[in-house]
């Protein structure tokens, strides 16, 4: 029997391909109503998110996080791997331009895909994660159309998850989200559980092989 | 082709499938299969028939699907090559009808075992090389590479089918298999390797869409110096190599490599040195 340390040829040299990427965009409501404990818990959740992603070696190499806040729409952090990503400290104030944030966020995703393609970088289906405690104060119909078109069985351009914090307009959020992926309501202010779930779910996607359906852990942070 | 018929030795071949470390952790079986054989065609010359298949990760019986796909390819394409080594009979219609027959076998087995054909989901890489001609079939990811006229340089036949996303591919068990199948015909070649997606990212340069030749040179140099013929069992050397830390540090997936050469180390391979 030939053992691994005595194969009869020199170990061949491998190509240094970039790791496939798993992009995740966080669209975070930072309007006035988030002031106080909600924004503090959200900031805390982002720290948890960063800590858990960087403790998973595969996620550290493959997940890319971008953060866009709305109230007003601001690109807080463009796509970066967890080791390069610094969790922002968000402050609340302003109205809720959710429609504009979604449209700009989806454009950011499209641009990222184009950059991957140009660089020969393989990638997984992007995730968009929207968290809000309110109701859009701008026109949201175009955003809803783009979400439903992109997060469909035909296009599969991205997966769009809507999460409503206490006080969120769940009816509008349902109108925005794809019917296949209805929005979930956050249990209290359990942002930390939410981001812990998001981190392990992204880790699962980042190590998935062709033909594998990624089983997401049950969202213990959602109220039924 | 660069090397004339007269310079051609007989085929030397080796193959192995090794379980990925991710499957070892979860207790899942190795869902890859791969094998080749050398037969004597009606022109009196050798014909090489090779196939590899990667069973889908979450499909319950995909390791059976992969093994059946490899055997079905070798049986039917081998018979066609034996009867007509010009491979004129093997065209796209032949490939489509083979896929349909394979899907019938899978459907019958699924119904007998109370499951669905998608439980047997697997990819297919297949090649036939006679004295004069070659055909290649690919459904799904992984790839087939062949030696070029330039020594120690390799070209891919079809790029791995991943669709837009890294974790998506096509399977020979799907309704669209015949439509998405890559089918290529060409002149005979002297070196070939078929491999599943477990080592795809190690040996294909995705930025330049090219074969990373240094990943194959030492293995082909070794293969050219082995005894002629196609062993009936997986190669211990390739098994050890695919299971080595060198490989496992870069992939946790199952990996299969089927390779063959009819270049011999002797005439102009002085620099190759098998090192053994």
mmCIF file of N, CA and C in Angstrom, chain A residues 1-4 7-15 17-20 58 62 113 119-120 122-126 156-157 208-213, chain B residues 57-58 141 162 164-167 169 171 197 201-207 212 214-215 218-219 222 236-237 240-241 244 246-247 250 252-253 274:
data_model
loop_
_atom_site.group_PDB
_atom_site.id
_atom_site.type_symbol
_atom_site.label_atom_id
_atom_site.label_comp_id
_atom_site.label_asym_id
_atom_site.label_seq_id
_atom_site.Cartn_x
_atom_site.Cartn_y
_atom_site.Cartn_z
ATOM 1 N N UNK A 1 0.868 -1.207 0.000
ATOM 2 C CA UNK A 1 0.000 0.000 0.000
ATOM 3 C C UNK A 1 0.887 1.233 0.000
ATOM 4 N N UNK A 2 0.534 2.170 -0.833
ATOM 5 C CA UNK A 2 1.306 3.409 -0.899
ATOM 6 C C UNK A 2 0.656 4.425 0.038
ATOM 7 N N UNK A 3 1.413 4.996 0.935
ATOM 8 C CA UNK A 3 0.819 5.972 1.848
ATOM 9 C C UNK A 3 0.990 7.374 1.293
ATOM 10 N N UNK A 4 0.248 8.304 1.886
ATOM 11 C CA UNK A 4 0.171 9.654 1.335
ATOM 12 C C UNK A 4 1.520 10.366 1.326
ATOM 13 N N UNK A 7 3.849 9.149 -2.221
ATOM 14 C CA UNK A 7 3.305 9.040 -3.565
ATOM 15 C C UNK A 7 4.482 9.115 -4.544
ATOM 16 N N UNK A 8 4.376 8.337 -5.642
ATOM 17 C CA UNK A 8 5.551 8.183 -6.512
ATOM 18 C C UNK A 8 5.778 9.357 -7.464
ATOM 19 N N UNK A 9 5.211 10.520 -7.159
ATOM 20 C CA UNK A 9 5.519 11.695 -7.996
ATOM 21 C C UNK A 9 5.539 12.911 -7.077
ATOM 22 N N UNK A 10 6.214 13.952 -7.531
ATOM 23 C CA UNK A 10 6.279 15.172 -6.717
ATOM 24 C C UNK A 10 4.874 15.744 -6.612
ATOM 25 N N UNK A 11 4.439 16.209 -5.435
ATOM 26 C CA UNK A 11 3.104 16.796 -5.337
ATOM 27 C C UNK A 11 2.985 17.973 -6.313
ATOM 28 N N UNK A 12 1.989 17.911 -7.217
ATOM 29 C CA UNK A 12 1.884 18.968 -8.233
ATOM 30 C C UNK A 12 1.548 20.324 -7.609
ATOM 31 N N UNK A 13 1.896 21.349 -8.331
ATOM 32 C CA UNK A 13 1.624 22.715 -7.881
ATOM 33 C C UNK A 13 0.212 23.105 -8.321
ATOM 34 N N UNK A 14 -0.565 23.649 -7.404
ATOM 35 C CA UNK A 14 -1.950 24.019 -7.724
ATOM 36 C C UNK A 14 -2.056 25.477 -8.130
ATOM 37 N N UNK A 15 -3.135 25.794 -8.826
ATOM 38 C CA UNK A 15 -3.382 27.178 -9.223
ATOM 39 C C UNK A 15 -3.954 27.931 -8.022
ATOM 40 N N UNK A 17 -6.469 30.027 -7.299
ATOM 41 C CA UNK A 17 -7.736 30.674 -7.666
ATOM 42 C C UNK A 17 -8.293 31.457 -6.489
ATOM 43 N N UNK A 18 -8.995 32.561 -6.762
ATOM 44 C CA UNK A 18 -9.675 33.240 -5.660
ATOM 45 C C UNK A 18 -10.797 32.352 -5.108
ATOM 46 N N UNK A 19 -11.076 32.459 -3.830
ATOM 47 C CA UNK A 19 -12.189 31.716 -3.228
ATOM 48 C C UNK A 19 -13.502 32.204 -3.843
ATOM 49 N N UNK A 20 -14.476 31.305 -4.025
ATOM 50 C CA UNK A 20 -15.788 31.785 -4.459
ATOM 51 C C UNK A 20 -16.384 32.681 -3.371
ATOM 52 N N UNK A 58 -14.115 29.197 6.825
ATOM 53 C CA UNK A 58 -14.651 29.203 5.463
ATOM 54 C C UNK A 58 -15.413 30.499 5.204
ATOM 55 N N UNK A 62 -14.916 33.525 2.381
ATOM 56 C CA UNK A 62 -15.872 33.544 1.270
ATOM 57 C C UNK A 62 -17.006 34.549 1.389
ATOM 58 N N UNK A 113 -21.618 41.587 -8.730
ATOM 59 C CA UNK A 113 -21.594 40.407 -9.602
ATOM 60 C C UNK A 113 -20.753 40.680 -10.845
ATOM 61 N N UNK A 119 -13.389 39.402 -12.872
ATOM 62 C CA UNK A 119 -12.189 38.862 -12.246
ATOM 63 C C UNK A 119 -12.118 37.340 -12.261
ATOM 64 N N UNK A 120 -13.101 36.676 -12.902
ATOM 65 C CA UNK A 120 -13.113 35.216 -12.917
ATOM 66 C C UNK A 120 -13.343 34.628 -11.532
ATOM 67 N N UNK A 122 -15.756 32.955 -8.857
ATOM 68 C CA UNK A 122 -17.047 32.265 -8.754
ATOM 69 C C UNK A 122 -17.809 32.833 -7.561
ATOM 70 N N UNK A 123 -19.136 32.759 -7.593
ATOM 71 C CA UNK A 123 -19.899 33.298 -6.467
ATOM 72 C C UNK A 123 -21.204 32.539 -6.265
ATOM 73 N N UNK A 124 -21.739 32.718 -5.054
ATOM 74 C CA UNK A 124 -23.012 32.115 -4.681
ATOM 75 C C UNK A 124 -24.115 33.164 -4.847
ATOM 76 N N UNK A 125 -25.362 32.700 -4.782
ATOM 77 C CA UNK A 125 -26.495 33.621 -4.906
ATOM 78 C C UNK A 125 -26.449 34.638 -3.761
ATOM 79 N N UNK A 126 -26.448 35.943 -4.091
ATOM 80 C CA UNK A 126 -26.324 36.955 -3.031
ATOM 81 C C UNK A 126 -27.539 36.983 -2.101
ATOM 82 N N UNK A 156 -33.731 34.033 -9.868
ATOM 83 C CA UNK A 156 -32.766 33.677 -8.817
ATOM 84 C C UNK A 156 -31.593 34.649 -8.782
ATOM 85 N N UNK A 157 -31.856 35.954 -8.947
ATOM 86 C CA UNK A 157 -30.764 36.926 -8.978
ATOM 87 C C UNK A 157 -30.190 37.162 -7.585
ATOM 88 N N UNK A 208 -21.346 25.218 0.550
ATOM 89 C CA UNK A 208 -22.243 24.302 -0.156
ATOM 90 C C UNK A 208 -21.649 23.858 -1.484
ATOM 91 N N UNK A 209 -21.962 22.631 -1.869
ATOM 92 C CA UNK A 209 -21.474 22.038 -3.106
ATOM 93 C C UNK A 209 -22.608 22.009 -4.119
ATOM 94 N N UNK A 210 -22.278 21.858 -5.410
ATOM 95 C CA UNK A 210 -23.341 21.779 -6.409
ATOM 96 C C UNK A 210 -24.361 20.689 -6.080
ATOM 97 N N UNK A 211 -25.631 21.008 -6.294
ATOM 98 C CA UNK A 211 -26.679 20.020 -6.079
ATOM 99 C C UNK A 211 -27.135 19.938 -4.638
ATOM 100 N N UNK A 212 -26.555 20.785 -3.792
ATOM 101 C CA UNK A 212 -26.895 20.721 -2.387
ATOM 102 C C UNK A 212 -27.945 21.782 -2.086
ATOM 103 N N UNK A 213 -29.016 21.406 -1.408
ATOM 104 C CA UNK A 213 -29.947 22.419 -0.938
ATOM 105 C C UNK A 213 -29.468 22.807 0.448
ATOM 106 N N UNK B 57 -24.619 16.389 -3.771
ATOM 107 C CA UNK B 57 -24.412 16.401 -2.331
ATOM 108 C C UNK B 57 -25.581 15.912 -1.489
ATOM 109 N N UNK B 58 -26.775 16.451 -1.713
ATOM 110 C CA UNK B 58 -27.868 16.095 -0.821
ATOM 111 C C UNK B 58 -28.817 15.049 -1.408
ATOM 112 N N UNK B 141 -20.522 19.670 -13.762
ATOM 113 C CA UNK B 141 -19.222 20.293 -13.504
ATOM 114 C C UNK B 141 -18.103 19.265 -13.536
ATOM 115 N N UNK B 162 -21.410 25.449 -14.351
ATOM 116 C CA UNK B 162 -21.854 25.899 -13.038
ATOM 117 C C UNK B 162 -23.029 26.861 -13.106
ATOM 118 N N UNK B 164 -24.806 30.378 -13.181
ATOM 119 C CA UNK B 164 -24.302 31.613 -12.594
ATOM 120 C C UNK B 164 -23.601 31.365 -11.262
ATOM 121 N N UNK B 165 -24.101 30.427 -10.466
ATOM 122 C CA UNK B 165 -23.608 30.304 -9.094
ATOM 123 C C UNK B 165 -22.692 29.107 -8.880
ATOM 124 N N UNK B 166 -21.742 29.304 -7.964
ATOM 125 C CA UNK B 166 -20.724 28.288 -7.693
ATOM 126 C C UNK B 166 -21.336 26.971 -7.225
ATOM 127 N N UNK B 167 -22.496 27.028 -6.562
ATOM 128 C CA UNK B 167 -23.079 25.796 -6.027
ATOM 129 C C UNK B 167 -24.239 25.273 -6.875
ATOM 130 N N UNK B 169 -25.245 23.275 -10.717
ATOM 131 C CA UNK B 169 -24.720 22.583 -11.890
ATOM 132 C C UNK B 169 -25.833 21.783 -12.557
ATOM 133 N N UNK B 171 -27.300 17.921 -14.011
ATOM 134 C CA UNK B 171 -27.176 16.491 -13.715
ATOM 135 C C UNK B 171 -27.758 15.660 -14.853
ATOM 136 N N UNK B 197 -15.561 17.890 -9.708
ATOM 137 C CA UNK B 197 -15.356 19.271 -9.266
ATOM 138 C C UNK B 197 -14.571 19.388 -7.957
ATOM 139 N N UNK B 201 -11.060 23.501 -8.757
ATOM 140 C CA UNK B 201 -10.469 24.800 -8.408
ATOM 141 C C UNK B 201 -8.961 24.701 -8.167
ATOM 142 N N UNK B 202 -8.433 23.487 -8.078
ATOM 143 C CA UNK B 202 -6.999 23.316 -7.851
ATOM 144 C C UNK B 202 -6.236 23.264 -9.168
ATOM 145 N N UNK B 203 -6.926 22.860 -10.233
ATOM 146 C CA UNK B 203 -6.210 22.564 -11.472
ATOM 147 C C UNK B 203 -6.664 23.412 -12.669
ATOM 148 N N UNK B 204 -7.768 24.138 -12.533
ATOM 149 C CA UNK B 204 -8.213 25.034 -13.609
ATOM 150 C C UNK B 204 -8.048 26.470 -13.118
ATOM 151 N N UNK B 205 -7.488 27.313 -13.981
ATOM 152 C CA UNK B 205 -7.265 28.713 -13.643
ATOM 153 C C UNK B 205 -8.523 29.491 -14.058
ATOM 154 N N UNK B 206 -9.319 29.909 -13.082
ATOM 155 C CA UNK B 206 -10.615 30.496 -13.441
ATOM 156 C C UNK B 206 -10.475 31.900 -14.020
ATOM 157 N N UNK B 207 -9.450 32.640 -13.632
ATOM 158 C CA UNK B 207 -9.294 33.997 -14.170
ATOM 159 C C UNK B 207 -8.936 33.945 -15.657
ATOM 160 N N UNK B 212 -4.238 24.614 -15.602
ATOM 161 C CA UNK B 212 -3.000 24.906 -14.896
ATOM 162 C C UNK B 212 -2.075 23.699 -15.091
ATOM 163 N N UNK B 214 1.041 22.866 -14.538
ATOM 164 C CA UNK B 214 1.885 22.282 -13.474
ATOM 165 C C UNK B 214 1.125 21.332 -12.556
ATOM 166 N N UNK B 215 -0.212 21.451 -12.523
ATOM 167 C CA UNK B 215 -0.996 20.550 -11.685
ATOM 168 C C UNK B 215 -1.032 19.138 -12.274
ATOM 169 N N UNK B 218 3.615 16.471 -13.214
ATOM 170 C CA UNK B 218 4.280 15.365 -12.493
ATOM 171 C C UNK B 218 3.472 14.069 -12.519
ATOM 172 N N UNK B 219 2.141 14.173 -12.569
ATOM 173 C CA UNK B 219 1.334 12.935 -12.550
ATOM 174 C C UNK B 219 1.408 12.237 -13.899
ATOM 175 N N UNK B 222 4.742 10.567 -14.208
ATOM 176 C CA UNK B 222 4.729 9.287 -13.478
ATOM 177 C C UNK B 222 3.978 8.216 -14.268
ATOM 178 N N UNK B 236 -3.359 2.737 -6.464
ATOM 179 C CA UNK B 236 -2.975 3.062 -5.087
ATOM 180 C C UNK B 236 -2.274 4.413 -5.031
ATOM 181 N N UNK B 237 -1.461 4.685 -6.038
ATOM 182 C CA UNK B 237 -0.713 5.950 -6.033
ATOM 183 C C UNK B 237 -1.665 7.143 -6.142
ATOM 184 N N UNK B 240 -3.662 7.528 -2.910
ATOM 185 C CA UNK B 240 -2.853 8.156 -1.855
ATOM 186 C C UNK B 240 -2.709 9.646 -2.121
ATOM 187 N N UNK B 241 -2.512 9.976 -3.395
ATOM 188 C CA UNK B 241 -2.338 11.384 -3.739
ATOM 189 C C UNK B 241 -3.621 12.186 -3.473
ATOM 190 N N UNK B 244 -4.163 12.880 0.084
ATOM 191 C CA UNK B 244 -3.032 13.478 0.808
ATOM 192 C C UNK B 244 -3.399 14.820 1.413
ATOM 193 N N UNK B 246 -1.800 17.467 1.042
ATOM 194 C CA UNK B 246 -1.577 18.444 -0.028
ATOM 195 C C UNK B 246 -2.898 18.789 -0.737
ATOM 196 N N UNK B 247 -3.694 17.764 -1.007
ATOM 197 C CA UNK B 247 -4.982 17.967 -1.686
ATOM 198 C C UNK B 247 -6.062 18.384 -0.688
ATOM 199 N N UNK B 250 -6.853 21.886 0.348
ATOM 200 C CA UNK B 250 -7.465 22.800 -0.607
ATOM 201 C C UNK B 250 -8.892 22.438 -0.987
ATOM 202 N N UNK B 252 -12.545 20.054 0.465
ATOM 203 C CA UNK B 252 -13.126 19.097 1.414
ATOM 204 C C UNK B 252 -14.160 18.215 0.718
ATOM 205 N N UNK B 253 -14.180 18.282 -0.625
ATOM 206 C CA UNK B 253 -15.176 17.545 -1.406
ATOM 207 C C UNK B 253 -14.599 16.200 -1.866
ATOM 208 N N UNK B 274 10.661 9.912 -13.248
ATOM 209 C CA UNK B 274 9.507 9.539 -12.428
ATOM 210 C C UNK B 274 9.755 9.819 -10.968
#
